[in-house]
XYZ file of C-alpha atoms in Angstrom:
673
model
C 32.067 128.940 38.795
C 33.115 126.317 36.497
C 30.482 125.016 34.309
C 29.944 121.367 34.644
C 30.409 119.448 31.471
C 27.338 117.815 30.258
C 27.756 114.063 30.025
C 27.236 112.776 26.643
C 25.188 109.574 26.518
C 27.197 106.541 25.487
C 26.418 105.108 22.151
C 25.142 101.608 22.392
C 27.767 99.100 21.379
C 26.815 97.162 18.330
C 26.927 93.416 18.740
C 28.177 91.161 16.062
C 25.406 88.841 14.906
C 25.780 85.338 16.294
C 25.014 82.499 13.993
C 23.278 79.287 15.011
C 26.522 77.376 14.644
C 28.412 79.928 16.787
C 25.833 79.605 19.496
C 26.240 75.872 19.284
C 29.906 76.216 20.259
C 29.147 78.789 22.908
C 30.459 81.939 21.139
C 28.505 84.929 22.516
C 29.702 88.462 23.147
C 27.603 88.855 26.239
C 29.051 85.952 28.212
C 32.636 85.673 27.114
C 35.364 88.171 26.492
C 36.844 88.771 23.101
C 38.930 85.780 22.035
C 42.365 85.928 20.761
C 42.910 85.468 17.000
C 44.166 81.942 17.574
C 41.101 81.001 19.550
C 38.935 82.538 16.866
C 40.548 80.391 14.226
C 39.979 77.216 16.326
C 36.363 78.137 16.867
C 35.853 78.703 13.164
C 37.453 75.342 12.422
C 35.182 73.533 14.923
C 32.164 75.295 13.523
C 33.093 74.274 9.996
C 33.551 70.596 10.980
C 30.242 70.549 12.765
C 28.510 71.970 9.721
C 30.020 69.203 7.598
C 28.987 66.457 10.050
C 25.440 67.693 10.277
C 25.207 68.158 6.527
C 26.394 64.605 5.835
C 24.128 63.218 8.542
C 21.111 64.852 6.980
C 22.210 63.642 3.553
C 22.658 60.093 4.794
C 19.283 60.082 6.519
C 17.595 61.372 3.388
C 19.505 58.854 1.249
C 18.634 55.984 3.563
C 15.001 57.012 3.500
C 15.052 57.096 -0.291
C 16.833 53.758 -0.521
C 14.517 52.249 2.095
C 11.538 53.497 0.175
C 12.949 52.102 -3.024
C 13.677 48.778 -1.244
C 10.169 48.553 0.135
C 8.836 49.510 -3.282
C 11.017 46.815 -4.878
C 9.947 44.146 -2.370
C 6.288 45.057 -2.708
C 6.602 45.350 -6.467
C 8.397 42.001 -6.720
C 5.639 40.391 -4.693
C 2.973 42.026 -6.842
C 4.794 40.940 -10.002
C 4.535 37.280 -8.881
C 1.171 37.528 -7.176
C -0.502 34.065 -7.262
C 2.637 32.781 -9.014
C 5.694 30.851 -7.876
C 8.820 32.922 -7.287
C 11.856 32.260 -9.520
C 14.316 29.646 -8.304
C 11.810 27.165 -6.840
C 12.172 23.586 -8.128
C 10.186 20.377 -7.646
C 11.729 17.169 -9.035
C 14.348 19.518 -10.500
C 11.633 21.047 -12.694
C 11.640 24.860 -12.957
C 8.378 26.414 -11.807
C 9.414 30.083 -12.183
C 6.431 32.401 -12.528
C 3.839 29.595 -12.811
C 0.431 29.518 -11.168
C -0.499 26.460 -9.125
C -2.519 25.072 -12.041
C 0.316 25.672 -14.485
C 2.774 24.054 -12.068
C 0.603 20.931 -11.801
C 0.361 20.679 -15.569
C 4.102 21.171 -16.014
C 5.024 18.588 -13.391
C 2.578 15.987 -14.717
C 3.887 16.483 -18.244
C 7.445 15.898 -17.030
C 6.396 12.862 -14.984
C 4.417 11.313 -17.850
C 7.320 11.878 -20.210
C 9.755 10.265 -17.778
C 7.530 7.217 -17.235
C 6.389 6.682 -20.823
C 9.111 4.078 -21.502
C 8.386 2.225 -18.265
C 10.763 0.955 -15.605
C 13.708 -0.679 -17.352
C 15.976 -3.415 -16.093
C 18.475 -5.740 -17.717
C 19.529 -9.197 -16.573
C 22.159 -11.087 -18.566
C 20.996 -10.713 -22.192
C 17.382 -9.887 -21.429
C 15.722 -6.495 -21.244
C 12.919 -6.333 -18.703
C 10.464 -3.470 -19.083
C 7.674 -2.918 -16.568
C 4.924 -0.467 -17.396
C 4.588 2.183 -14.687
C 1.073 0.814 -14.191
C 0.282 -2.902 -14.304
C -2.370 -3.696 -16.908
C -5.516 -5.720 -16.210
C -6.994 -7.575 -19.168
C -10.667 -7.088 -18.376
C -11.102 -4.956 -15.273
C -9.202 -1.658 -14.887
C -9.766 -1.841 -11.123
C -7.187 -4.647 -10.937
C -4.541 -2.383 -12.497
C -2.226 -0.571 -10.117
C 0.577 1.980 -10.179
C 4.099 0.691 -9.646
C 5.314 4.233 -9.095
C 3.262 7.325 -8.384
C 4.028 10.962 -7.552
C 1.888 12.873 -5.052
C 2.584 16.458 -6.120
C -0.281 18.452 -4.599
C 1.479 19.323 -1.338
C 4.662 20.165 -3.242
C 2.794 22.549 -5.559
C 1.182 24.332 -2.602
C 4.566 24.505 -0.843
C 6.128 26.016 -3.977
C 3.378 28.647 -4.161
C 3.835 29.453 -0.457
C 7.625 29.774 -0.692
C 8.696 33.342 0.136
C 5.254 34.201 1.524
C 5.685 33.652 5.274
C 4.391 37.123 6.156
C 7.755 38.408 7.434
C 9.155 41.033 5.028
C 12.769 40.395 6.015
C 12.474 36.602 5.932
C 10.543 36.594 2.655
C 13.083 38.938 1.027
C 15.950 36.665 2.064
C 14.133 33.547 0.834
C 13.310 35.093 -2.541
C 16.864 36.399 -2.980
C 18.366 33.050 -1.976
C 16.159 31.167 -4.464
C 17.289 33.460 -7.280
C 20.960 32.927 -6.409
C 20.752 29.174 -5.660
C 17.632 27.209 -6.739
C 15.547 25.810 -3.899
C 14.487 22.156 -4.313
C 11.272 21.102 -2.554
C 10.529 17.516 -1.551
C 7.809 15.450 -3.201
C 6.088 12.267 -1.990
C 6.847 9.242 -4.180
C 4.841 6.031 -3.734
C 6.670 2.957 -5.028
C 5.022 -0.483 -5.079
C 8.130 -2.510 -4.266
C 6.248 -5.802 -4.053
C 4.662 -5.282 -7.461
C 8.028 -4.352 -9.009
C 9.680 -7.431 -7.507
C 6.936 -9.683 -8.827
C 7.121 -8.122 -12.281
C 10.897 -8.639 -12.493
C 10.713 -12.219 -11.206
C 7.903 -13.136 -13.620
C 9.901 -11.727 -16.527
C 13.091 -13.566 -15.560
C 11.627 -16.747 -14.101
C 13.130 -18.938 -16.826
C 16.606 -17.527 -16.086
C 16.674 -17.993 -12.323
C 16.211 -20.957 -10.001
C 14.342 -20.582 -6.751
C 16.169 -21.702 -3.621
C 14.322 -24.402 -1.662
C 14.803 -25.363 1.990
C 14.743 -28.966 3.069
C 11.498 -30.027 4.765
C 10.058 -33.000 6.610
C 6.755 -34.873 6.397
C 5.834 -36.867 9.503
C 3.148 -39.537 9.771
C 2.071 -41.936 12.538
C 2.223 -45.654 11.807
C -0.589 -47.293 13.789
C 0.811 -50.779 13.153
C 4.300 -50.193 14.506
C 3.294 -47.491 16.941
C 6.202 -45.385 15.719
C 6.488 -42.129 13.760
C 7.750 -42.302 10.195
C 9.151 -39.447 8.179
C 10.238 -38.312 4.747
C 12.839 -35.608 4.203
C 12.538 -33.481 1.063
C 15.921 -32.391 -0.250
C 17.008 -28.774 -0.337
C 18.186 -27.124 -3.534
C 20.393 -24.165 -4.276
C 19.127 -21.310 -6.407
C 20.008 -18.071 -8.109
C 18.896 -14.961 -6.257
C 18.568 -11.523 -7.849
C 19.787 -8.496 -5.919
C 16.439 -6.724 -6.016
C 17.122 -4.611 -2.923
C 19.953 -2.819 -4.696
C 17.904 -2.435 -7.876
C 14.991 -0.910 -5.958
C 17.266 1.590 -4.247
C 18.685 2.621 -7.622
C 15.135 2.968 -8.945
C 14.180 5.175 -6.015
C 17.185 7.405 -6.653
C 16.170 7.695 -10.312
C 12.577 8.509 -9.374
C 13.752 11.420 -7.221
C 15.746 12.792 -10.171
C 12.894 12.002 -12.581
C 15.401 10.302 -14.869
C 14.789 6.617 -15.524
C 17.585 4.618 -17.095
C 18.104 0.844 -17.495
C 19.168 -0.782 -14.223
C 21.575 -3.697 -14.423
C 20.412 -6.603 -12.255
C 23.010 -8.744 -10.529
C 22.584 -12.195 -9.020
C 24.344 -14.638 -6.760
C 24.003 -18.277 -5.898
C 21.746 -18.686 -2.895
C 22.161 -21.531 -0.436
C 19.157 -22.959 1.420
C 18.698 -21.975 5.065
C 17.750 -25.524 6.094
C 19.463 -28.590 4.608
C 18.930 -32.338 4.860
C 21.879 -32.604 7.237
C 20.175 -30.067 9.503
C 16.980 -32.124 9.722
C 18.410 -35.645 10.085
C 19.573 -35.200 13.730
C 16.149 -33.842 14.632
C 14.375 -37.054 13.615
C 15.603 -38.634 16.850
C 13.250 -36.262 18.707
C 10.132 -37.432 16.851
C 9.195 -40.257 19.285
C 9.295 -37.779 22.169
C 7.118 -35.316 20.246
C 4.571 -38.033 19.507
C 4.249 -38.677 23.228
C 2.545 -35.285 23.535
C -0.485 -36.520 21.591
C -3.340 -37.027 21.888
C -4.247 -33.707 23.502
C -7.341 -31.503 23.635
C -8.084 -28.024 22.328
C -10.948 -26.185 24.013
C -13.113 -23.250 23.040
C -15.908 -22.153 25.369
C -17.747 -25.421 26.120
C -16.463 -27.344 23.115
C -13.531 -29.763 23.035
C -11.515 -30.928 20.019
C -9.219 -33.952 20.309
C -5.943 -33.907 18.365
C -4.937 -37.508 17.669
C -1.407 -38.786 17.048
C -2.220 -39.144 13.352
C -3.307 -35.499 13.104
C -0.549 -34.102 15.291
C 2.133 -35.865 13.219
C 1.020 -33.959 10.102
C 1.522 -30.649 11.926
C 5.220 -31.219 12.692
C 7.737 -29.263 10.664
C 11.113 -27.531 10.957
C 11.906 -23.855 11.438
C 14.946 -21.754 12.280
C 15.133 -20.404 15.826
C 18.112 -18.060 16.294
C 19.648 -19.606 13.160
C 19.291 -23.115 14.577
C 16.854 -25.683 13.069
C 14.205 -26.916 15.515
C 11.122 -29.132 15.340
C 7.937 -27.096 15.622
C 4.288 -26.952 14.626
C 4.280 -25.746 11.027
C 1.840 -22.828 10.693
C 0.882 -23.697 7.128
C 0.095 -27.325 8.005
C -1.801 -26.208 11.098
C -3.825 -23.507 9.313
C -5.643 -25.858 6.968
C -6.109 -28.797 9.304
C -7.399 -26.935 12.359
C -10.278 -25.571 10.326
C -11.186 -29.061 9.227
C -11.159 -30.160 12.869
C -12.959 -27.191 14.430
C -15.749 -25.720 12.324
C -15.885 -22.470 14.265
C -15.031 -19.657 11.874
C -17.863 -17.481 10.707
C -17.847 -14.179 8.868
C -19.365 -11.278 10.739
C -22.473 -9.864 9.122
C -23.319 -6.227 9.675
C -26.869 -5.310 10.441
C -28.908 -3.406 7.907
C -31.757 -0.949 7.762
C -35.309 -2.002 7.133
C -36.758 0.905 5.157
C -40.329 1.596 4.196
C -41.468 4.660 2.267
C -38.074 6.299 2.622
C -38.073 6.022 6.411
C -36.195 3.744 8.805
C -38.643 1.185 10.113
C -36.163 -0.935 12.033
C -32.723 -2.495 12.054
C -32.076 -5.984 10.868
C -29.611 -7.306 13.424
C -26.232 -8.568 12.260
C -24.401 -11.748 13.209
C -21.199 -12.144 15.216
C -18.039 -13.320 13.443
C -15.414 -15.779 14.693
C -11.800 -16.191 13.487
C -9.262 -18.762 14.734
C -5.976 -17.116 15.718
C -3.290 -19.504 14.435
C -0.174 -17.939 15.961
C -1.630 -17.537 19.457
C -3.027 -21.087 19.470
C 0.221 -22.681 18.242
C 2.330 -20.684 20.695
C 0.089 -21.822 23.551
C 0.590 -25.456 22.559
C 4.380 -25.085 22.226
C 4.659 -23.303 25.578
C 2.690 -25.978 27.454
C 3.493 -29.162 25.572
C 4.825 -31.875 27.889
C 3.272 -30.270 30.969
C -0.393 -30.202 29.952
C -2.749 -32.106 27.703
C -5.323 -29.318 27.328
C -4.774 -26.082 25.459
C -7.059 -23.193 24.540
C -8.122 -22.735 20.936
C -7.771 -18.962 20.609
C -10.682 -17.426 18.693
C -11.200 -13.758 17.894
C -14.801 -12.625 18.252
C -16.089 -9.877 15.947
C -19.270 -8.299 17.235
C -21.904 -7.186 14.745
C -22.056 -3.409 14.359
C -25.831 -3.452 14.640
C -27.659 -5.826 16.908
C -31.098 -4.305 17.208
C -29.801 -1.054 18.640
C -32.347 1.754 18.832
C -31.923 4.036 15.762
C -33.083 7.112 17.673
C -30.403 6.644 20.332
C -27.691 6.531 17.661
C -29.114 9.528 15.840
C -29.931 7.640 12.646
C -33.060 9.320 11.373
C -32.665 10.356 7.749
C -30.596 10.199 4.589
C -27.828 12.811 4.688
C -26.230 11.903 1.344
C -26.457 9.502 -1.607
C -23.739 8.244 -3.965
C -24.262 6.214 -7.145
C -22.197 4.651 -9.923
C -22.947 2.538 -12.991
C -21.259 -0.788 -13.736
C -23.197 -1.755 -16.880
C -21.210 -3.987 -19.208
C -19.015 -5.439 -16.466
C -17.766 -9.023 -16.935
C -18.869 -11.840 -14.619
C -15.964 -11.734 -12.140
C -16.269 -7.986 -11.800
C -20.004 -8.199 -11.088
C -19.338 -10.847 -8.449
C -16.724 -8.692 -6.701
C -18.942 -5.596 -6.780
C -21.809 -7.507 -5.168
C -19.442 -8.888 -2.528
C -18.034 -5.442 -1.797
C -21.500 -3.937 -1.443
C -22.425 -6.719 0.971
C -19.328 -6.102 3.116
C -19.889 -2.323 3.291
C -23.648 -2.460 3.860
C -24.554 -1.828 7.490
C -21.248 -0.194 8.441
C -21.818 2.025 11.474
C -19.435 4.970 11.936
C -19.500 6.722 15.341
C -19.086 10.514 15.577
C -15.478 11.601 15.094
C -14.330 8.211 13.789
C -12.391 7.785 10.543
C -13.773 5.250 8.076
C -11.302 3.082 6.113
C -12.704 1.265 3.090
C -9.878 -1.300 2.909
C -10.315 -2.129 6.590
C -14.041 -2.566 6.070
C -13.595 -4.858 3.053
C -10.988 -7.041 4.796
C -8.343 -9.164 3.067
C -8.875 -9.321 -0.692
C -8.250 -13.049 -1.138
C -9.917 -16.092 -2.636
C -10.541 -17.392 0.883
C -12.768 -14.372 1.508
C -14.750 -14.904 -1.676
C -13.030 -12.550 -4.131
C -12.433 -13.559 -7.741
C -9.188 -12.800 -9.585
C -8.493 -11.002 -12.868
C -5.540 -11.510 -15.206
C -2.928 -8.774 -14.968
C 0.171 -8.237 -17.128
C 3.382 -8.213 -15.089
C 6.462 -7.893 -17.235
C 5.694 -10.210 -20.144
C 3.514 -12.633 -18.168
C -0.180 -12.642 -17.318
C -0.888 -13.587 -13.704
C -4.061 -13.620 -11.591
C -4.560 -10.593 -9.339
C -7.317 -9.692 -6.913
C -8.878 -6.266 -6.946
C -11.430 -6.252 -9.764
C -14.526 -4.204 -8.920
C -12.952 -2.596 -5.852
C -12.821 0.863 -7.382
C -16.567 0.743 -8.107
C -16.966 0.455 -4.339
C -14.379 3.187 -3.704
C -15.901 5.613 -6.200
C -19.448 5.159 -4.880
C -18.260 5.686 -1.297
C -16.406 8.855 -2.330
C -19.468 10.310 -4.029
C -21.749 9.531 -1.073
C -19.287 11.071 1.413
C -19.110 14.243 -0.708
C -22.878 14.576 -0.945
C -23.080 14.111 2.837
C -20.617 16.970 3.420
C -18.154 14.770 5.324
C -14.406 15.321 5.720
C -12.396 13.423 3.085
C -9.062 12.320 4.580
C -7.621 10.116 1.787
C -8.550 9.838 -1.873
C -6.630 9.019 -5.037
C -7.841 9.013 -8.622
C -7.151 6.286 -11.196
C -4.033 6.465 -13.362
C -6.146 6.731 -16.496
C -9.753 7.474 -17.342
C -12.309 4.699 -16.979
C -15.823 4.885 -18.402
C -17.381 3.327 -15.282
C -16.412 6.445 -13.334
C -17.205 9.299 -15.676
C -17.199 12.212 -15.366
C -13.463 12.298 -14.710
C -12.478 13.659 -11.315
C -15.264 11.941 -9.367
C -13.535 8.563 -8.942
C -11.543 6.999 -6.090
C -9.223 4.059 -6.602
C -8.341 1.559 -3.884
C -5.972 -1.369 -3.855
C -4.688 -3.533 -1.027
C -2.598 -2.454 0.874
C -2.563 1.060 -0.653
C -4.111 3.387 -1.686
C -7.137 3.489 0.597
C -10.221 5.692 0.624
C -10.976 7.319 3.985
C -13.346 9.902 5.404
C -14.167 11.159 8.891
C -17.629 11.330 10.379
C -17.439 14.934 11.587
C -21.135 15.054 12.529
C -22.513 14.663 16.053
C -24.438 11.481 15.245
C -23.626 7.995 13.988
C -23.548 7.473 10.237
C -24.804 4.185 8.829
C -24.128 3.072 5.250
C -27.043 1.415 3.498
C -25.544 -0.085 0.315
C -27.271 -2.031 -2.434
C -27.312 -2.669 -6.178
C -30.207 -2.215 -8.582
C -31.392 -4.381 -11.499
C -30.116 -1.562 -13.754
C -26.485 -2.336 -12.724
C -26.203 0.643 -10.439
C -24.438 0.752 -7.067
C -26.266 2.952 -4.533
C -24.929 4.096 -1.157
C -27.284 5.882 1.226
C -25.621 7.564 4.205
C -28.078 7.691 7.107
C -27.656 9.932 10.159
C -29.009 13.194 11.522
C -28.786 16.397 9.516
C -26.980 19.157 11.395
C -27.873 21.842 8.872
C -24.762 21.592 6.724
C -25.151 21.974 2.970
C -22.724 20.278 0.576
C -22.104 21.778 -2.855
C -20.267 19.417 -5.216
C -19.582 21.077 -8.546
C -19.244 19.430 -11.943
C -15.557 18.700 -12.603
C -13.549 20.899 -14.955
C -11.812 18.639 -17.483
C -8.865 20.095 -19.406
C -5.386 19.357 -20.836
C -6.768 16.512 -22.971
C -3.941 14.687 -24.775
C -3.915 11.890 -27.360
C -2.830 8.348 -26.432
C 0.588 7.008 -27.516
C 0.984 4.302 -30.192
C 0.109 0.697 -29.419
C 2.548 -1.200 -27.242
C 3.401 -4.804 -28.187
C 4.615 -7.239 -25.528
C 6.113 -10.575 -26.465
C 4.869 -13.526 -24.434
C 5.205 -17.291 -24.412
C 1.699 -17.610 -22.924
C 0.168 -17.390 -26.459
C 0.739 -19.490 -29.543
C 3.478 -18.046 -31.804
C 1.973 -15.376 -34.029
C -1.203 -15.098 -31.950
C -2.094 -11.571 -30.829
C -4.423 -10.452 -28.071
C -4.998 -6.822 -27.124
C -5.451 -6.540 -23.389
C -5.750 -2.806 -22.928
C -7.399 -0.087 -24.950
C -6.162 3.424 -25.620
C -7.096 6.320 -23.343
C -6.686 10.045 -23.832
C -4.931 11.850 -21.011
C -6.609 14.662 -19.089
C -6.645 16.710 -15.903
C -9.711 17.360 -13.779
C -10.572 19.659 -10.878
C -13.602 19.013 -8.648
C -14.670 21.864 -6.340
C -16.129 20.865 -2.962
C -17.828 23.343 -0.634
C -19.552 22.679 2.683
C -21.542 25.433 4.409
C -22.252 24.653 8.066
C -25.252 25.773 10.096
C -23.229 28.455 11.912
C -22.252 30.050 8.591
C -18.656 28.781 8.455
C -17.519 27.430 5.113
C -15.042 24.731 4.125
C -13.761 24.719 0.550
C -11.287 22.469 -1.256
C -10.559 21.221 -4.742
C -9.779 17.612 -5.632
C -7.240 17.557 -8.449
C -6.928 14.494 -10.697
C -4.404 13.668 -13.387
C -5.035 10.910 -15.919
C -2.099 9.776 -18.017
C -2.508 9.229 -21.756
C -2.625 5.470 -22.100
C -1.540 3.375 -25.043
C -3.264 0.248 -26.262
C -1.370 -2.859 -25.130
C -1.285 -6.118 -27.094
C 0.356 -9.441 -26.293
C 2.109 -11.200 -29.181
C 2.905 -14.913 -28.913
C 6.508 -15.998 -29.585
C 8.418 -19.248 -29.182
C 11.253 -17.544 -27.309
C 11.512 -14.065 -25.839
C 13.866 -11.776 -27.742
C 16.419 -9.436 -26.193
C 14.001 -6.523 -26.625
C 10.575 -7.934 -25.695
C 8.721 -4.632 -25.837
C 8.097 -2.677 -29.020
C 5.663 -0.123 -30.389
C 3.797 0.220 -33.658
C 2.380 3.435 -35.034
C -0.608 2.067 -36.880
C -2.683 0.588 -34.080
C -4.583 2.097 -31.210
C -6.715 -0.736 -29.851
C -9.919 0.525 -31.442
C -11.579 -2.838 -30.979
C -11.562 -2.327 -27.194
C -12.513 1.340 -26.969
C -15.476 3.605 -27.214
C -15.825 7.362 -27.435
C -17.250 9.084 -24.410
C -19.564 12.028 -25.015
C -18.195 14.139 -22.182
C -15.222 15.537 -24.023
C -14.611 13.321 -27.017
C -11.729 11.423 -25.451
C -11.284 7.695 -25.666
C -11.929 5.861 -22.424
C -12.117 2.263 -21.253
C -15.295 0.535 -22.333
C -15.078 -2.363 -19.888
């Protein structure tokens, strides 16, 4: 038999190792048959391309991560580099603030502003140079001085510090990069006293211009003839300065912080009402006189307006550019008060205090004010159809009329403010006493904002205020406002000590000894600036104001303590600078050669007053009141026969020592009063 061959076991077939990339393209020996050489080459090529793509992808990802990390590091590092500092490229008034802190930015801006304003506001009309100091100068009382132009930079400084810090990394990066490429200019608030500038220019050029005058009529009743008689006052042409254009140019310069002489132009001005306009109207006078006599009534009182009286009220005004007979408001204003003795100033009530406690209220009195416009309009609307017209009177209720203190929450003193006015001249003392009287008894409900100017009312002679002489251009003219800032400063200090919310406060332009230490003052002037605060307590606040024999103004704020604690620090005074040389102003108000110094020298300074209020629930409010006081030169008037082309000059050897004293706070020279 044949032997069967023994089967030899098959050797296992060795597999070629498969790489990761080959698997990726599906090359396996187990699943697919051997490829042809051409297919192998294509597979190798695909594998090679895929390796390259993946390699570059990984490289790009790693590179992007590195660059991103570097970018984040750069952004964070850039922010850290300028931490608490202004980023490069930020401008205010075109002044570079790169890398400055808020304090440094304030100092820099004030230095630039003071430098720009040191030569005043300059104008030229014909052959005369007109220079207005940036602040009008009062001869005796610094409170009557006022800024003609003022920069409010605090919000701009805070905006500059906040620029590029919105919290969004992308937005902040773009803002910072954009500022570095193209400077960013931030707005600033500029207060310009246009009325004061107009008055200063007109006072300085009053001998070169002629005021235009409208024609007017005086009417009187002749009892003998029973007919009205009249006199027409001729109109006159004048020369009118283009002050609107000059003020716009000045505003443009103030925004650039570059003040240059402004050429004033003028034109002949024709009167609005002429004699030929009035003459045809005289034919209407007999008809007008038929309206009188008539009666004005108020409550249960009657006031008869006779023909004689009514005739003196008749005047002429333009109505839609046409002259018409009317009741002249100026004529009416004076005469109606002589006829009807109704007006009475409102008197606030006051506290009656014994042993530091409220014993009772002293009730106030109601005020009455005749409303001219409403009364006249009522007569004009009804004349010819009625012989009785209402006399319109505004009634001002007293703030306190025996109201129960407990109901209003007035139990205790919540804050006291004081100031010293020793050495004040007579007019200033009078105005301070009047201001204290007007503020005393003011009742402020919870949540209400207090306005000092509103409380004081119109600052006029009719309301009892006395004027001070103020330099405007090269003339001295009476101005009202002396003593007002003593009232403003005392109110500010009392509001701080009471922990109330200050909503408007402005410091003086230069340091004044009445209000030392610097940084604790508040200036007011009608119509602006004002001093305001809000009663953010839950009870009424009543101001008890008085003066002492030691020439001290004292304000006691009465209310109910809600547990808040006010911490008012002592002001930090820094950046003290010397005053400029004496400024000489030519004037024809003095005898030729006579000299009178009206303003003393003041050192400039900055001050910061920290204010912190801790409420009963533990919350805290903190803010800092920043004040800048310009270095102030002594100012002297020099009498001349005729004003020269350059009326303002400076001398290096004088500093007004006769009108100054040295304050012990920091050795600077301040107003002595």
